[in-house]
Each structure stands twice: as C-alpha cells, then as structure tokens.
C-alpha cells in the first residue's frame, strides 16, 4: 500500500491560507486506517480544523466505534484493511446510521473501485495520493450544504 505524503508545493501554501476558513472544533471524525503513517497524514491534514479525531485500526473496530460513539459527524475510511475491509465496514456503518457521511479512499485505482465504494454507502472515494486540500474540500462538500 502506498504511503501518503505531503508534497512541498505551492498548493500547500494555499492550503495553509485556506485552512483559516475551516473551524470544525465541534465536529468528530472517525478515521479507519490500519497504517499509522497514513493515519498521521490524515490527522495532520485535519489538525488546523480543530476537529476531534477517533482512530479505528480496521473496519471491524470502525463499526464498533460507530455503535458506541453517540456523536460522529463523518467517517473517513481506507478500503484495504485487515479483519474487515472498507467496503464491508461502509455497508455496515450505513446500515447502522444511514445519515452519517462516509468518505472512502484507496491506493488501488482499479476499474470500478469508486463505484463499488459508493454502492457500499460512501459519499465519495478519493484515490491516493491526494493533497490535504482535496480532503478538506470533500469533507466540506458533504457536511456543509451551501
């Protein structure tokens, strides 16, 4: 699985200016990711938003955390995980809480992967590597209707 990296580019400067518009300190996001380095990338991307992050290390734990956490605003899940993959976790989470938005992501951009994730119940599926700004814009798109 590919490791997500934050590239040193002009878009990161734009990201740092844009982040000032994100104040999500009342929000709670669950990140389902089995690779710590990838979780840390997502945590860093979301850090300046002030959102509270919960970490599940596999799909099964993500489902259990959705069941036991009364206030969740979004789930961000990798597709490729041990014990229970992101497709299955997304289906189960959607069945438990149909209004909870889920964003999937993967390093494997094979034909139909995005469609399969959306059919499972995700709002969108990002393909790694992606820039932090893309993640923030995607989250904002599903949490804050204009």
Rosetta silent file (secondary structure, phi, psi, omega in degrees, C-alpha in Angstrom):
SEQUENCE: XXXXXXXXXXXXXXXXXXXXXXXXXXXXXXXXXXXXXXXXXXXXXXXXXXXXXXXXXXXXXXXXXXXXXXXXXXXXXXXXXXXXXXXXXXXXXXXXXXXXXXXXXXXXXXXXXXXXXXXXXXXXXXXXXXXXXXXXXXXXXXXXXX
SCORE:     score description
SCORE:     0.000 S_00000001
   1 L     0.000  139.840 -178.455    0.000    0.000    0.000 S_00000001
   2 L   -74.176  147.138  175.840    1.299    3.449   -0.857 S_00000001
   3 L   -92.746  133.084  178.011    2.207    5.851    1.901 S_00000001
   4 L   -74.680  139.649  178.790    0.570    9.247    1.655 S_00000001
   5 L  -130.149  148.086  173.911    2.990   12.141    1.552 S_00000001
   6 L   -94.197  113.208 -178.332    2.596   15.852    1.905 S_00000001
   7 L   -80.308  147.913  176.638    4.435   17.373   -1.029 S_00000001
   8 L   -86.480   92.874 -175.873    6.248   20.653   -0.655 S_00000001
   9 L  -137.686  170.860  178.616    4.398   22.654   -3.289 S_00000001
  10 H   -63.140  -27.207  179.722    2.751   25.992   -3.793 S_00000001
  11 H   -66.120  -25.250  176.303   -0.583   24.302   -3.173 S_00000001
  12 H   -69.434  -33.430  175.452    0.492   23.705    0.448 S_00000001
  13 H   -65.018  -44.342  176.269    0.866   27.479    0.889 S_00000001
  14 H   -60.284  -40.872  179.426   -2.661   27.872   -0.497 S_00000001
  15 H   -60.270  -44.233 -178.666   -3.778   25.102    1.847 S_00000001
  16 H   -65.187  -34.394  176.686   -2.338   26.921    4.861 S_00000001
  17 H   -74.205  -41.857 -178.019   -4.187   30.122    3.925 S_00000001
  18 H   -65.183  -33.067 -174.310   -7.406   28.279    3.079 S_00000001
  19 H   -61.163  -24.236  179.078   -7.404   26.338    6.365 S_00000001
  20 H   -61.146  -21.714  178.839   -8.223   29.540    8.216 S_00000001
  21 H   -83.054   -5.784 -178.485  -11.732   29.194    6.757 S_00000001
  22 L  -104.927  115.944  175.960  -12.196   25.809    8.413 S_00000001
  23 L  -130.889   92.042 -172.816  -13.295   25.860   12.026 S_00000001
  24 L  -113.473   31.767 -174.244  -14.593   22.399   12.810 S_00000001
  25 L   -67.347   -9.891  175.839  -13.849   22.210   16.528 S_00000001
  26 L   -93.260   -2.056 -173.802  -17.398   20.992   17.215 S_00000001
  27 L  -100.367  150.991  178.084  -17.031   18.041   14.810 S_00000001
  28 E  -125.120  123.220  178.934  -15.926   14.467   15.454 S_00000001
  29 E  -114.387  137.616  172.921  -14.434   12.359   12.654 S_00000001
  30 E  -102.429  124.593  177.114  -13.695    8.653   12.771 S_00000001
  31 E  -108.852  122.130  176.805  -10.718    7.608   10.656 S_00000001
  32 E  -104.215  110.512 -174.562  -10.460    3.914    9.797 S_00000001
  33 L  -158.015  125.798 -177.091   -6.884    3.215    8.720 S_00000001
  34 L   -87.014  -15.821 -178.293   -4.590    0.311    9.571 S_00000001
  35 L  -102.282  117.754 -174.575   -1.296    2.020    8.658 S_00000001
  36 H   -56.516  -41.692 -179.015   -0.172    4.521   11.267 S_00000001
  37 H   -58.799  -40.570  178.933    1.774    6.674    8.771 S_00000001
  38 H   -69.798  -39.613  175.208   -1.391    7.143    6.684 S_00000001
  39 H   -59.632  -43.898 -178.622   -3.458    7.958    9.767 S_00000001
  40 H   -63.755  -35.932  175.453   -0.863   10.565   10.760 S_00000001
  41 H   -60.289  -48.552 -179.773   -1.071   12.139    7.288 S_00000001
  42 H   -64.265  -41.386  179.009   -4.856   12.478    7.633 S_00000001
  43 H   -61.725  -41.454  178.463   -4.528   13.760   11.205 S_00000001
  44 H   -65.837  -40.763  178.979   -2.039   16.393   10.058 S_00000001
  45 H   -61.994  -32.042 -176.505   -4.319   17.402    7.173 S_00000001
  46 H   -97.410   -8.534 -171.673   -7.183   17.909    9.638 S_00000001
  47 H   -52.363  -49.825 -174.629   -5.157   19.315   12.544 S_00000001
  48 L   -73.621   -7.110  178.320   -5.777   23.022   11.946 S_00000001
  49 L   -79.139  -21.590 -178.045   -9.539   22.476   11.622 S_00000001
  50 L    82.263    0.513  179.910   -9.804   21.672   15.316 S_00000001
  51 L   -64.490  145.775  174.936  -11.963   18.605   14.626 S_00000001
  52 E   -82.881  134.561 -178.532  -11.734   15.775   17.154 S_00000001
  53 E  -114.451  135.597  171.159  -10.365   12.584   15.589 S_00000001
  54 E  -113.509  146.744 -175.338  -11.018    8.994   16.571 S_00000001
  55 E  -122.996  121.788  171.833   -8.873    6.209   15.088 S_00000001
  56 E  -108.039  135.456 -175.716  -10.007    2.707   14.206 S_00000001
  57 L   -91.656   -1.507  173.844   -7.255    0.352   13.014 S_00000001
  58 L  -161.356  171.601 -177.098   -9.590   -1.842   10.929 S_00000001
  59 H   -63.432  -37.957  179.725  -13.125   -1.953    9.577 S_00000001
  60 H   -62.362  -44.962  178.481  -14.481   -4.076   12.422 S_00000001
  61 H   -64.619  -36.064  177.689  -13.246   -1.610   15.014 S_00000001
  62 H   -61.305  -45.720  178.860  -14.743    1.246   12.957 S_00000001
  63 H   -60.833  -44.783  179.436  -18.177   -0.404   13.016 S_00000001
  64 H   -62.268  -38.642 -179.561  -17.886   -0.977   16.772 S_00000001
  65 H   -70.146  -34.982  175.409  -16.863    2.660   17.319 S_00000001
  66 H   -63.325  -41.067  179.308  -19.843    3.903   15.301 S_00000001
  67 H   -64.957  -34.945 -172.412  -22.093    1.764   17.523 S_00000001
  68 H  -100.499   -2.841 -178.529  -20.530    3.077   20.732 S_00000001
  69 L  -112.687  108.834 -174.531  -19.965    6.749   19.836 S_00000001
  70 L   -65.557  -34.097 -177.266  -23.148    8.803   20.001 S_00000001
  71 L  -116.406  100.891  172.215  -21.791   11.870   18.220 S_00000001
  72 L  -126.595  138.245 -179.460  -19.927   11.270   14.981 S_00000001
  73 L  -102.593  -23.833 -179.322  -20.056   13.709   12.095 S_00000001
  74 E  -165.156  150.790  171.964  -18.163   11.738    9.441 S_00000001
  75 E  -115.993  133.638  176.232  -16.257    8.523    8.787 S_00000001
  76 E  -119.824  116.344 -171.531  -13.141    8.563    6.616 S_00000001
  77 E  -129.756  137.664  169.359  -12.099    5.030    5.721 S_00000001
  78 E   -71.737  156.033  177.551   -9.364    3.269    3.823 S_00000001
  79 L   -87.510  -43.493 -175.142  -10.639    0.455    1.637 S_00000001
  80 L   -90.387  102.882  178.891   -7.802   -2.028    2.150 S_00000001
  81 L  -142.898  156.188  176.766   -7.699   -3.059    5.827 S_00000001
  82 L   -74.879  164.762  176.804   -7.320   -6.285    7.799 S_00000001
  83 L    69.320  -52.314  175.414  -10.209   -8.078    9.542 S_00000001
  84 L  -150.154  123.435 -178.108  -12.885   -6.082    7.687 S_00000001
  85 L   -75.640  172.602 -177.312  -12.264   -4.040    4.556 S_00000001
  86 H   -65.649  -31.614  177.698  -13.620   -0.556    3.900 S_00000001
  87 H   -62.145  -50.883 -177.896  -16.382   -1.802    1.582 S_00000001
  88 H   -65.472  -44.504  179.037  -17.848   -4.068    4.243 S_00000001
  89 H   -60.270  -41.638  179.685  -17.358   -1.520    7.028 S_00000001
  90 H   -62.900  -44.082  177.124  -19.075    1.143    4.920 S_00000001
  91 H   -59.400  -46.386 -177.855  -22.070   -1.137    4.273 S_00000001
  92 H   -67.958  -40.641  178.862  -22.393   -1.964    7.956 S_00000001
  93 H   -65.589  -41.677  178.714  -21.945    1.638    9.109 S_00000001
  94 H   -62.610  -35.645  177.786  -24.503    2.836    6.543 S_00000001
  95 H   -68.829  -37.923  179.592  -26.972    0.251    7.839 S_00000001
  96 H   -71.451  -40.346 -174.636  -26.404    1.429   11.431 S_00000001
  97 L  -145.328   85.869 -175.173  -26.556    5.134   10.628 S_00000001
  98 L   -62.402  -19.563 -178.749  -27.779    5.990    7.105 S_00000001
  99 L   -92.960   -6.879 -179.681  -27.274    9.742    7.602 S_00000001
 100 L   -77.285  115.076 -179.355  -23.606    9.502    8.679 S_00000001
 101 E   -70.713  140.367 -179.676  -21.468   10.612    5.712 S_00000001
 102 E  -126.225  131.945  173.098  -18.596    8.302    4.763 S_00000001
 103 E  -115.976  124.884  176.553  -15.639    9.142    2.542 S_00000001
 104 E   -97.906  160.850  172.752  -13.536    6.254    1.315 S_00000001
 105 E  -151.955  155.674 -177.330  -10.011    6.355   -0.033 S_00000001
 106 E  -157.510  157.233  172.736   -7.612    3.876   -1.555 S_00000001
 107 L   -91.264  -10.408 -174.866   -4.238    3.495   -3.251 S_00000001
 108 L  -101.723  102.339 -174.888   -5.756    0.961   -5.635 S_00000001
 109 L   -97.414   44.360  178.970   -7.423    2.783   -8.509 S_00000001
 110 L   -70.129  160.473 -177.608   -8.658   -0.284  -10.381 S_00000001
 111 L   -52.619  125.199  173.641  -11.720   -0.078  -12.619 S_00000001
 112 L    87.104   -1.202 -176.392  -14.912    0.394  -10.643 S_00000001
 113 H   -63.528  -41.460  179.452  -13.373    0.890   -7.190 S_00000001
 114 H   -64.591  -45.294  179.812  -15.020    4.298   -6.712 S_00000001
 115 H   -61.330  -40.763 -179.512  -18.404    2.988   -7.885 S_00000001
 116 H   -63.673  -38.628 -179.954  -18.124   -0.038   -5.603 S_00000001
 117 H   -69.096  -39.635  178.981  -17.391    2.212   -2.615 S_00000001
 118 H   -68.546  -38.533  175.166  -20.335    4.483   -3.411 S_00000001
 119 H   -62.532  -31.272  178.184  -22.614    1.472   -3.817 S_00000001
 120 H   -71.606  -19.307  178.112  -21.468    0.353   -0.364 S_00000001
 121 L   128.285   -0.123  179.531  -22.730    3.667    1.022 S_00000001
 122 L   -76.636  152.602  175.059  -19.860    6.161    0.759 S_00000001
 123 L   -76.830  -35.705 -176.041  -20.461    9.691   -0.468 S_00000001
 124 E  -159.045  160.152  177.479  -17.174    9.731   -2.340 S_00000001
 125 E  -133.492  118.771  178.828  -13.946    7.772   -2.833 S_00000001
 126 E   -93.046  147.197  177.838  -10.576    9.518   -3.125 S_00000001
 127 E  -105.456  127.484  177.542   -7.577    7.907   -4.799 S_00000001
 128 L   -72.728  150.607   -6.686   -4.171    8.210   -3.064 S_00000001
 129 L   -80.987  148.138  175.516   -2.084   10.190   -3.157 S_00000001
 130 L  -133.723  153.726 -179.020   -4.242   13.250   -2.666 S_00000001
 131 L   -80.753  152.402  179.193   -3.429   16.658   -1.265 S_00000001
 132 H   -52.565  -39.542 -178.786   -4.799   17.742    2.115 S_00000001
 133 H   -59.638  -37.878  178.943   -6.892   20.457    0.467 S_00000001
 134 H   -61.109  -42.324  177.900   -8.743   17.828   -1.592 S_00000001
 135 H   -62.444  -47.380 -178.631   -9.707   16.014    1.619 S_00000001
 136 H   -62.501  -43.219  179.573  -10.901   19.229    3.275 S_00000001
 137 H   -64.676  -37.334  178.894  -12.952   20.287    0.259 S_00000001
 138 H   -66.780  -44.289  177.980  -14.525   16.832    0.069 S_00000001
 139 H   -60.872  -48.525 -178.141  -15.440   16.871    3.758 S_00000001
 140 H   -59.473  -37.948 -179.383  -16.863   20.378    3.479 S_00000001
 141 H   -58.253  -36.723 -175.570  -18.916   19.360    0.439 S_00000001
 142 H   -98.385  -15.300  179.359  -20.801   16.712    2.437 S_00000001
 143 H   -99.190  -27.097 -174.765  -21.037   18.371    5.836 S_00000001
 144 L  -126.994  102.029  178.621  -21.925   21.922    4.882 S_00000001
 145 L   -78.532  135.061 -178.903  -24.569   22.450    2.249 S_00000001
 146 L   -66.066    0.000    0.000  -24.395   25.926    0.644 S_00000001
